[in-house]
């Protein structure tokens, strides 16, 4: 049986210099209503969203988020990397802000919860503080990062890792990242203005759906993330020879798609046979010229590798390259790997932060579990400049990057209440 958190929680906070007992908890109905409202932007027929970063749907969703931030009493701006930032000043001068948030862009054919819960949850926290007139000592900054699904673009911009190579990458929307950033109100020629250095942010916390089935299956309320996987992407090209599909005998073909198919199987085998949790995926494949009566002369496909250790990722890639060399030789179809400049390093979360999040869940009567994140998150970039932590809430049946993605209103609110308590604990020196 599932352990449910108490909906009303009492804890003590320091507000405007005085100490008072308050009841605080996130409002499940308000959060769910906002998730549904956000889901209207880019809604797809299957009940999820295709809100690709930089698309019209993304622009409309971003306007909705800016409105919610304003209603929560935040000063809203867009930084030069295209991130939406809502800020509220603190009561003590000279303190760095506590930042929390996530993203609202989706993958093609995505769901309504990935990223969205973290942004709506962060706004919920700001709104609760606003409604009760609580002023934290630190400034708070709520962030909705731009283009998370295209390679953590906004958070890379914030840590100063968005170079010309990345700006030239074609995003899911068909625009380059440079064009997309300009379209959402950023300025790709002045990215240095978006950069935060170590010390500029007191702490970063991201609330997110788990996107796996561990919490749901165990009936646990909260996941405390210990580390986030690193991610590397490559374009893989296989060169064959385009020829007539009717007149070319089977033993006289250099079929790029047959080699690509064999390579796809090899990639799956390499990642499956090694001990550990590494994963490798071919998620996109295109044959050229792409006609039923032409033997494919060229294939372009993607390769993605993830693991919690950078060395393991490299090892998997080395084994895949060796397999590619073998296949290319046997079938006389050269194979080339070009790494795309969107890599994110594996990132352990801050150890103190894990304790603060776990203590918040425990004090609120919620069950929790320590766990790794197999999905990439903006928090892994922020971890390089600030103590960073992540709060996971259950995903029904572990489904994500799908219209079937679902997290209940109570679970979303539980996560936001843990986020609120974590922010207040940090404001009161829990990381010092
Ligand atoms: C981000 O959603 C990822 O691809 O893990
Ligand atoms: Mn995602
Ligand atoms: Mn996400």
GROMACS .gro file of C-alpha atoms and ligand atoms in nm:
model
  439
    1UNK     CA    1   0.000   0.000   0.000
    2UNK     CA    2   0.118   0.340  -0.093
    3UNK     CA    3   0.233   0.574   0.182
    4UNK     CA    4   0.066   0.911   0.136
    5UNK     CA    5   0.206   1.227   0.278
    6UNK     CA    6   0.007   1.442   0.513
    7UNK     CA    7  -0.131   1.729   0.314
    8UNK     CA    8  -0.091   1.987   0.583
    9UNK     CA    9   0.252   2.025   0.728
   10UNK     CA   10   0.377   2.239   1.010
   11UNK     CA   11   0.727   2.367   1.032
   12UNK     CA   12   0.908   2.669   1.156
   13UNK     CA   13   1.064   2.932   0.937
   14UNK     CA   14   1.240   3.257   0.986
   15UNK     CA   15   1.042   3.530   0.812
   16UNK     CA   16   1.140   3.897   0.799
   17UNK     CA   17   1.352   3.849   1.107
   18UNK     CA   18   1.073   3.690   1.312
   19UNK     CA   19   1.016   3.321   1.369
   20UNK     CA   20   0.667   3.188   1.318
   21UNK     CA   21   0.489   2.858   1.278
   22UNK     CA   22   0.328   2.820   0.936
   23UNK     CA   23   0.140   2.553   0.757
   24UNK     CA   24   0.272   2.508   0.410
   25UNK     CA   25   0.206   2.259   0.149
   26UNK     CA   26   0.175   2.269  -0.225
   27UNK     CA   27  -0.176   2.271  -0.369
   28UNK     CA   28  -0.229   1.952  -0.575
   29UNK     CA   29  -0.533   2.091  -0.758
   30UNK     CA   30  -0.365   2.414  -0.857
   31UNK     CA   31  -0.059   2.226  -0.981
   32UNK     CA   32  -0.263   1.979  -1.184
   33UNK     CA   33  -0.477   2.254  -1.334
   34UNK     CA   34  -0.162   2.437  -1.444
   35UNK     CA   35  -0.007   2.119  -1.586
   36UNK     CA   36  -0.323   2.072  -1.795
   37UNK     CA   37  -0.323   2.438  -1.903
   38UNK     CA   38   0.042   2.413  -2.008
   39UNK     CA   39  -0.042   2.089  -2.193
   40UNK     CA   40  -0.266   2.286  -2.429
   41UNK     CA   41   0.043   2.440  -2.592
   42UNK     CA   42   0.166   2.186  -2.846
   43UNK     CA   43  -0.102   1.931  -2.754
   44UNK     CA   44  -0.079   1.616  -2.967
   45UNK     CA   45  -0.356   1.379  -3.070
   46UNK     CA   46  -0.234   1.110  -2.828
   47UNK     CA   47  -0.290   1.334  -2.525
   48UNK     CA   48   0.068   1.448  -2.473
   49UNK     CA   49   0.262   1.740  -2.622
   50UNK     CA   50   0.506   1.803  -2.902
   51UNK     CA   51   0.641   2.131  -2.767
   52UNK     CA   52   0.979   2.137  -2.935
   53UNK     CA   53   1.211   2.408  -2.813
   54UNK     CA   54   1.187   2.728  -3.023
   55UNK     CA   55   0.858   2.620  -3.192
   56UNK     CA   56   0.539   2.830  -3.186
   57UNK     CA   57   0.402   2.598  -2.915
   58UNK     CA   58   0.716   2.658  -2.705
   59UNK     CA   59   0.679   3.035  -2.747
   60UNK     CA   60   0.313   3.017  -2.633
   61UNK     CA   61   0.399   2.791  -2.338
   62UNK     CA   62   0.678   3.027  -2.234
   63UNK     CA   63   0.433   3.321  -2.228
   64UNK     CA   64   0.206   3.119  -1.998
   65UNK     CA   65   0.499   3.044  -1.765
   66UNK     CA   66   0.597   3.413  -1.756
   67UNK     CA   67   0.240   3.503  -1.656
   68UNK     CA   68   0.240   3.245  -1.376
   69UNK     CA   69   0.573   3.378  -1.252
   70UNK     CA   70   0.434   3.732  -1.246
   71UNK     CA   71   0.128   3.614  -1.052
   72UNK     CA   72   0.369   3.461  -0.800
   73UNK     CA   73   0.524   3.805  -0.746
   74UNK     CA   74   0.843   3.736  -0.941
   75UNK     CA   75   1.038   3.983  -1.156
   76UNK     CA   76   1.059   3.807  -1.489
   77UNK     CA   77   1.331   3.833  -1.752
   78UNK     CA   78   1.482   3.620  -2.028
   79UNK     CA   79   1.860   3.583  -2.011
   80UNK     CA   80   2.074   3.591  -2.326
   81UNK     CA   81   2.074   3.207  -2.343
   82UNK     CA   82   1.692   3.217  -2.363
   83UNK     CA   83   1.624   3.094  -2.008
   84UNK     CA   84   1.318   3.244  -1.835
   85UNK     CA   85   1.415   3.364  -1.488
   86UNK     CA   86   1.172   3.488  -1.221
   87UNK     CA   87   1.346   3.656  -0.929
   88UNK     CA   88   1.241   3.763  -0.582
   89UNK     CA   89   1.481   3.961  -0.366
   90UNK     CA   90   1.588   3.836  -0.022
   91UNK     CA   91   1.602   4.023   0.307
   92UNK     CA   92   1.982   4.009   0.350
   93UNK     CA   93   2.205   4.191   0.107
   94UNK     CA   94   2.504   4.025  -0.054
   95UNK     CA   95   2.369   3.669  -0.057
   96UNK     CA   96   2.371   3.462  -0.376
   97UNK     CA   97   2.030   3.340  -0.498
   98UNK     CA   98   1.887   2.996  -0.436
   99UNK     CA   99   1.780   2.877  -0.781
  100UNK     CA  100   1.526   2.607  -0.865
  101UNK     CA  101   1.333   2.501  -1.174
  102UNK     CA  102   1.346   2.277  -1.480
  103UNK     CA  103   1.227   2.302  -1.845
  104UNK     CA  104   0.901   2.310  -2.045
  105UNK     CA  105   1.022   2.204  -2.391
  106UNK     CA  106   0.942   1.845  -2.487
  107UNK     CA  107   1.070   1.572  -2.717
  108UNK     CA  108   0.868   1.508  -3.035
  109UNK     CA  109   0.565   1.307  -2.915
  110UNK     CA  110   0.633   1.378  -2.549
  111UNK     CA  111   0.418   1.389  -2.237
  112UNK     CA  112   0.283   1.655  -2.000
  113UNK     CA  113   0.510   1.601  -1.699
  114UNK     CA  114   0.877   1.578  -1.804
  115UNK     CA  115   1.027   1.914  -1.699
  116UNK     CA  116   0.684   2.072  -1.659
  117UNK     CA  117   0.639   1.940  -1.304
  118UNK     CA  118   0.968   2.103  -1.203
  119UNK     CA  119   0.872   2.442  -1.345
  120UNK     CA  120   0.511   2.438  -1.218
  121UNK     CA  121   0.640   2.305  -0.882
  122UNK     CA  122   0.901   2.581  -0.855
  123UNK     CA  123   0.636   2.846  -0.931
  124UNK     CA  124   0.411   2.682  -0.669
  125UNK     CA  125   0.686   2.729  -0.409
  126UNK     CA  126   0.730   3.096  -0.509
  127UNK     CA  127   0.354   3.146  -0.499
  128UNK     CA  128   0.324   2.994  -0.150
  129UNK     CA  129   0.597   3.227  -0.022
  130UNK     CA  130   0.429   3.521  -0.197
  131UNK     CA  131   0.079   3.445  -0.063
  132UNK     CA  132   0.208   3.420   0.292
  133UNK     CA  133   0.435   3.721   0.266
  134UNK     CA  134   0.742   3.516   0.357
  135UNK     CA  135   1.067   3.682   0.259
  136UNK     CA  136   1.367   3.452   0.245
  137UNK     CA  137   1.714   3.580   0.337
  138UNK     CA  138   1.856   3.476   0.000
  139UNK     CA  139   1.707   3.597  -0.325
  140UNK     CA  140   1.522   3.317  -0.502
  141UNK     CA  141   1.534   3.258  -0.875
  142UNK     CA  142   1.286   3.030  -1.049
  143UNK     CA  143   1.417   2.912  -1.385
  144UNK     CA  144   1.265   2.755  -1.693
  145UNK     CA  145   1.565   2.646  -1.898
  146UNK     CA  146   1.547   2.667  -2.275
  147UNK     CA  147   1.586   2.363  -2.503
  148UNK     CA  148   1.664   2.099  -2.241
  149UNK     CA  149   1.568   1.820  -2.479
  150UNK     CA  150   1.807   1.939  -2.749
  151UNK     CA  151   2.116   1.895  -2.529
  152UNK     CA  152   2.065   2.103  -2.211
  153UNK     CA  153   2.112   2.421  -2.416
  154UNK     CA  154   1.994   2.677  -2.158
  155UNK     CA  155   2.186   2.534  -1.865
  156UNK     CA  156   2.499   2.499  -2.078
  157UNK     CA  157   2.461   2.867  -2.160
  158UNK     CA  158   2.433   2.945  -1.790
  159UNK     CA  159   2.760   2.766  -1.709
  160UNK     CA  160   2.943   2.917  -2.007
  161UNK     CA  161   2.961   2.600  -2.218
  162UNK     CA  162   2.764   2.709  -2.522
  163UNK     CA  163   3.023   2.751  -2.795
  164UNK     CA  164   2.992   2.824  -3.168
  165UNK     CA  165   2.991   2.449  -3.245
  166UNK     CA  166   2.679   2.397  -3.035
  167UNK     CA  167   2.507   2.710  -3.166
  168UNK     CA  168   2.539   2.569  -3.519
  169UNK     CA  169   2.372   2.237  -3.425
  170UNK     CA  170   2.029   2.186  -3.588
  171UNK     CA  171   1.764   2.157  -3.314
  172UNK     CA  172   1.453   1.933  -3.326
  173UNK     CA  173   1.255   2.237  -3.448
  174UNK     CA  174   1.454   2.263  -3.773
  175UNK     CA  175   1.622   2.585  -3.654
  176UNK     CA  176   1.983   2.602  -3.545
  177UNK     CA  177   2.028   2.655  -3.171
  178UNK     CA  178   2.161   3.003  -3.252
  179UNK     CA  179   1.840   3.090  -3.443
  180UNK     CA  180   1.624   2.933  -3.173
  181UNK     CA  181   1.784   3.127  -2.888
  182UNK     CA  182   1.725   3.452  -3.077
  183UNK     CA  183   1.365   3.350  -3.146
  184UNK     CA  184   1.278   3.303  -2.776
  185UNK     CA  185   1.425   3.641  -2.679
  186UNK     CA  186   1.786   3.548  -2.603
  187UNK     CA  187   2.094   3.694  -2.769
  188UNK     CA  188   2.339   3.434  -2.902
  189UNK     CA  189   2.599   3.706  -2.965
  190UNK     CA  190   2.607   3.807  -2.598
  191UNK     CA  191   2.592   3.471  -2.421
  192UNK     CA  192   2.855   3.584  -2.171
  193UNK     CA  193   2.582   3.790  -2.000
  194UNK     CA  194   2.394   3.468  -1.909
  195UNK     CA  195   2.697   3.303  -1.748
  196UNK     CA  196   2.703   3.231  -1.374
  197UNK     CA  197   3.034   3.154  -1.206
  198UNK     CA  198   3.101   2.938  -0.898
  199UNK     CA  199   2.969   3.138  -0.603
  200UNK     CA  200   2.704   3.320  -0.808
  201UNK     CA  201   2.434   3.069  -0.709
  202UNK     CA  202   2.401   2.948  -0.348
  203UNK     CA  203   2.230   2.622  -0.449
  204UNK     CA  204   2.037   2.469  -0.738
  205UNK     CA  205   1.749   2.227  -0.689
  206UNK     CA  206   1.544   2.056  -0.961
  207UNK     CA  207   1.213   1.880  -0.900
  208UNK     CA  208   1.143   1.625  -1.176
  209UNK     CA  209   0.944   1.312  -1.250
  210UNK     CA  210   1.154   0.997  -1.212
  211UNK     CA  211   1.091   0.873  -1.571
  212UNK     CA  212   1.161   0.520  -1.447
  213UNK     CA  213   0.952   0.275  -1.244
  214UNK     CA  214   1.149   0.245  -0.919
  215UNK     CA  215   0.937   0.479  -0.703
  216UNK     CA  216   0.605   0.374  -0.855
  217UNK     CA  217   0.671   0.002  -0.813
  218UNK     CA  218   0.803   0.039  -0.458
  219UNK     CA  219   0.525   0.280  -0.353
  220UNK     CA  220   0.785   0.535  -0.242
  221UNK     CA  221   0.697   0.907  -0.243
  222UNK     CA  222   1.029   1.078  -0.313
  223UNK     CA  223   1.355   0.994  -0.491
  224UNK     CA  224   1.669   1.168  -0.368
  225UNK     CA  225   1.902   1.175  -0.667
  226UNK     CA  226   2.262   1.074  -0.603
  227UNK     CA  227   2.397   1.134  -0.952
  228UNK     CA  228   2.295   1.211  -1.309
  229UNK     CA  229   2.424   1.018  -1.609
  230UNK     CA  230   2.658   1.171  -1.863
  231UNK     CA  231   2.531   1.184  -2.222
  232UNK     CA  232   2.723   1.183  -2.554
  233UNK     CA  233   2.574   1.202  -2.904
  234UNK     CA  234   2.723   1.120  -3.246
  235UNK     CA  235   2.608   1.147  -3.607
  236UNK     CA  236   2.705   0.819  -3.774
  237UNK     CA  237   2.731   0.804  -4.151
  238UNK     CA  238   2.749   0.480  -4.348
  239UNK     CA  239   2.862   0.510  -4.708
  240UNK     CA  240   2.734   0.255  -4.965
  241UNK     CA  241   2.659   0.279  -5.334
  242UNK     CA  242   2.313   0.378  -5.461
  243UNK     CA  243   2.207   0.149  -5.746
  244UNK     CA  244   1.904  -0.003  -5.914
  245UNK     CA  245   1.713  -0.228  -5.672
  246UNK     CA  246   1.584  -0.449  -5.954
  247UNK     CA  247   1.885  -0.501  -6.175
  248UNK     CA  248   2.165  -0.523  -5.916
  249UNK     CA  249   2.213  -0.885  -5.799
  250UNK     CA  250   2.234  -0.949  -5.424
  251UNK     CA  251   2.607  -1.025  -5.439
  252UNK     CA  252   2.690  -0.693  -5.610
  253UNK     CA  253   2.553  -0.447  -5.362
  254UNK     CA  254   2.706  -0.201  -5.119
  255UNK     CA  255   2.389  -0.141  -4.923
  256UNK     CA  256   2.441   0.127  -4.657
  257UNK     CA  257   2.119   0.039  -4.476
  258UNK     CA  258   2.212  -0.329  -4.435
  259UNK     CA  259   2.542  -0.220  -4.274
  260UNK     CA  260   2.357   0.033  -4.058
  261UNK     CA  261   2.117  -0.239  -3.945
  262UNK     CA  262   2.407  -0.465  -3.849
  263UNK     CA  263   2.574  -0.178  -3.666
  264UNK     CA  264   2.250  -0.104  -3.477
  265UNK     CA  265   2.236  -0.463  -3.355
  266UNK     CA  266   2.605  -0.448  -3.258
  267UNK     CA  267   2.550  -0.127  -3.057
  268UNK     CA  268   2.266  -0.292  -2.868
  269UNK     CA  269   2.477  -0.602  -2.804
  270UNK     CA  270   2.784  -0.410  -2.681
  271UNK     CA  271   2.581  -0.209  -2.428
  272UNK     CA  272   2.381  -0.514  -2.314
  273UNK     CA  273   2.674  -0.749  -2.264
  274UNK     CA  274   2.893  -0.529  -2.046
  275UNK     CA  275   2.820  -0.543  -1.673
  276UNK     CA  276   2.671  -0.217  -1.538
  277UNK     CA  277   2.389   0.027  -1.617
  278UNK     CA  278   2.535   0.184  -1.934
  279UNK     CA  279   2.293   0.235  -2.222
  280UNK     CA  280   2.348   0.295  -2.594
  281UNK     CA  281   2.073   0.385  -2.841
  282UNK     CA  282   2.017   0.444  -3.211
  283UNK     CA  283   1.713   0.672  -3.203
  284UNK     CA  284   1.714   0.816  -3.552
  285UNK     CA  285   1.799   0.670  -3.891
  286UNK     CA  286   1.760   0.796  -4.246
  287UNK     CA  287   1.844   0.622  -4.574
  288UNK     CA  288   1.934   0.814  -4.892
  289UNK     CA  289   1.809   0.866  -5.151
  290UNK     CA  290   1.516   0.694  -4.975
  291UNK     CA  291   1.308   0.516  -5.239
  292UNK     CA  292   1.175   0.157  -5.253
  293UNK     CA  293   1.349   0.091  -5.584
  294UNK     CA  294   1.694   0.231  -5.496
  295UNK     CA  295   1.959   0.050  -5.290
  296UNK     CA  296   2.050   0.295  -5.011
  297UNK     CA  297   2.374   0.472  -5.098
  298UNK     CA  298   2.406   0.648  -4.766
  299UNK     CA  299   2.266   0.624  -4.414
  300UNK     CA  300   2.283   0.886  -4.144
  301UNK     CA  301   2.195   0.762  -3.797
  302UNK     CA  302   2.232   0.879  -3.439
  303UNK     CA  303   2.423   0.719  -3.154
  304UNK     CA  304   2.371   0.810  -2.791
  305UNK     CA  305   2.568   0.665  -2.496
  306UNK     CA  306   2.492   0.726  -2.126
  307UNK     CA  307   2.652   0.621  -1.799
  308UNK     CA  308   2.738   0.757  -1.456
  309UNK     CA  309   3.111   0.723  -1.539
  310UNK     CA  310   3.286   0.908  -1.823
  311UNK     CA  311   3.543   0.626  -1.863
  312UNK     CA  312   3.268   0.369  -1.907
  313UNK     CA  313   3.105   0.582  -2.179
  314UNK     CA  314   3.437   0.602  -2.363
  315UNK     CA  315   3.488   0.225  -2.327
  316UNK     CA  316   3.143   0.155  -2.476
  317UNK     CA  317   3.221   0.392  -2.765
  318UNK     CA  318   3.559   0.225  -2.828
  319UNK     CA  319   3.391  -0.118  -2.849
  320UNK     CA  320   3.123   0.020  -3.084
  321UNK     CA  321   3.389   0.176  -3.307
  322UNK     CA  322   3.569  -0.159  -3.326
  323UNK     CA  323   3.244  -0.329  -3.432
  324UNK     CA  324   3.188  -0.054  -3.690
  325UNK     CA  325   3.538  -0.114  -3.829
  326UNK     CA  326   3.463  -0.484  -3.868
  327UNK     CA  327   3.123  -0.424  -4.037
  328UNK     CA  328   3.264  -0.155  -4.267
  329UNK     CA  329   3.545  -0.392  -4.376
  330UNK     CA  330   3.322  -0.696  -4.430
  331UNK     CA  331   3.063  -0.503  -4.631
  332UNK     CA  332   3.290  -0.242  -4.798
  333UNK     CA  333   3.078   0.040  -4.659
  334UNK     CA  334   3.294   0.295  -4.471
  335UNK     CA  335   3.144   0.413  -4.137
  336UNK     CA  336   3.226   0.748  -3.982
  337UNK     CA  337   3.141   0.887  -3.635
  338UNK     CA  338   3.114   1.264  -3.580
  339UNK     CA  339   3.057   1.367  -3.219
  340UNK     CA  340   2.799   1.643  -3.170
  341UNK     CA  341   2.892   1.917  -2.931
  342UNK     CA  342   2.605   1.867  -2.687
  343UNK     CA  343   2.772   1.631  -2.438
  344UNK     CA  344   2.697   1.655  -2.068
  345UNK     CA  345   2.932   1.505  -1.813
  346UNK     CA  346   2.810   1.262  -1.547
  347UNK     CA  347   2.737   1.461  -1.230
  348UNK     CA  348   2.709   1.344  -0.871
  349UNK     CA  349   2.471   1.565  -0.671
  350UNK     CA  350   2.593   1.753  -0.363
  351UNK     CA  351   2.618   1.517  -0.065
  352UNK     CA  352   2.489   1.775   0.185
  353UNK     CA  353   2.201   1.856  -0.045
  354UNK     CA  354   2.099   1.489  -0.054
  355UNK     CA  355   2.081   1.494   0.326
  356UNK     CA  356   1.873   1.813   0.328
  357UNK     CA  357   1.623   1.671   0.075
  358UNK     CA  358   1.601   1.338   0.259
  359UNK     CA  359   1.546   1.516   0.591
  360UNK     CA  360   1.273   1.732   0.433
  361UNK     CA  361   1.091   1.423   0.303
  362UNK     CA  362   1.127   1.245   0.636
  363UNK     CA  363   1.000   1.544   0.838
  364UNK     CA  364   0.699   1.562   0.608
  365UNK     CA  365   0.616   1.197   0.673
  366UNK     CA  366   0.705   1.090   0.321
  367UNK     CA  367   0.898   0.779   0.225
  368UNK     CA  368   1.211   0.834   0.017
  369UNK     CA  369   1.483   0.641  -0.159
  370UNK     CA  370   1.831   0.735  -0.283
  371UNK     CA  371   1.867   0.669  -0.656
  372UNK     CA  372   2.062   0.756  -0.972
  373UNK     CA  373   1.907   0.941  -1.265
  374UNK     CA  374   1.925   0.768  -1.602
  375UNK     CA  375   1.779   1.075  -1.771
  376UNK     CA  376   1.980   1.390  -1.833
  377UNK     CA  377   1.885   1.709  -1.651
  378UNK     CA  378   1.985   2.074  -1.637
  379UNK     CA  379   2.094   2.005  -1.277
  380UNK     CA  380   2.400   1.820  -1.410
  381UNK     CA  381   2.529   2.140  -1.569
  382UNK     CA  382   2.449   2.352  -1.265
  383UNK     CA  383   2.636   2.096  -1.050
  384UNK     CA  384   2.960   2.232  -1.199
  385UNK     CA  385   2.907   2.578  -1.047
  386UNK     CA  386   2.684   2.527  -0.741
  387UNK     CA  387   2.577   2.264  -0.486
  388UNK     CA  388   2.303   2.088  -0.685
  389UNK     CA  389   2.034   1.841  -0.589
  390UNK     CA  390   1.731   1.673  -0.744
  391UNK     CA  391   1.395   1.561  -0.607
  392UNK     CA  392   1.215   1.285  -0.800
  393UNK     CA  393   0.846   1.200  -0.785
  394UNK     CA  394   0.690   0.877  -0.919
  395UNK     CA  395   0.612   0.820  -1.288
  396UNK     CA  396   0.321   0.584  -1.350
  397UNK     CA  397   0.469   0.254  -1.476
  398UNK     CA  398   0.798   0.436  -1.537
  399UNK     CA  399   0.676   0.567  -1.875
  400UNK     CA  400   0.828   0.891  -2.007
  401UNK     CA  401   0.909   1.066  -2.336
  402UNK     CA  402   0.563   0.941  -2.431
  403UNK     CA  403   0.209   1.084  -2.428
  404UNK     CA  404   0.134   0.813  -2.168
  405UNK     CA  405   0.360   0.984  -1.913
  406UNK     CA  406   0.162   1.046  -1.590
  407UNK     CA  407   0.227   1.165  -1.234
  408UNK     CA  408  -0.064   1.217  -0.993
  409UNK     CA  409  -0.153   1.556  -0.850
  410UNK     CA  410  -0.068   1.434  -0.499
  411UNK     CA  411   0.274   1.311  -0.609
  412UNK     CA  412   0.346   1.643  -0.783
  413UNK     CA  413   0.241   1.835  -0.474
  414UNK     CA  414   0.449   1.608  -0.248
  415UNK     CA  415   0.753   1.694  -0.459
  416UNK     CA  416   0.681   2.066  -0.449
  417UNK     CA  417   0.634   2.058  -0.071
  418UNK     CA  418   0.970   1.882  -0.032
  419UNK     CA  419   1.119   2.146  -0.262
  420UNK     CA  420   0.971   2.425  -0.049
  421UNK     CA  421   1.108   2.275   0.269
  422UNK     CA  422   1.448   2.216   0.108
  423UNK     CA  423   1.468   2.577  -0.012
  424UNK     CA  424   1.379   2.709   0.333
  425UNK     CA  425   1.631   2.478   0.501
  426UNK     CA  426   1.905   2.601   0.266
  427UNK     CA  427   1.796   2.961   0.328
  428UNK     CA  428   1.847   2.893   0.698
  429UNK     CA  429   2.201   2.763   0.648
  430UNK     CA  430   2.152   2.386   0.603
  431UNK     CA  431   2.437   2.370   0.348
  432UNK     CA  432   2.681   2.581   0.549
  433LIG     C1  433   1.633   1.432  -2.124
  433LIG     O1  434   1.512   1.427  -2.116
  433LIG     C2  435   1.704   1.314  -2.158
  433LIG     O2  436   1.715   1.287  -2.279
  433LIG     O3  437   1.742   1.241  -2.066
  434LIG    MN1  438   1.307   1.459  -2.129
  435LIG    MN1  439   1.328   1.657  -1.829
   0.00000   0.00000   0.00000
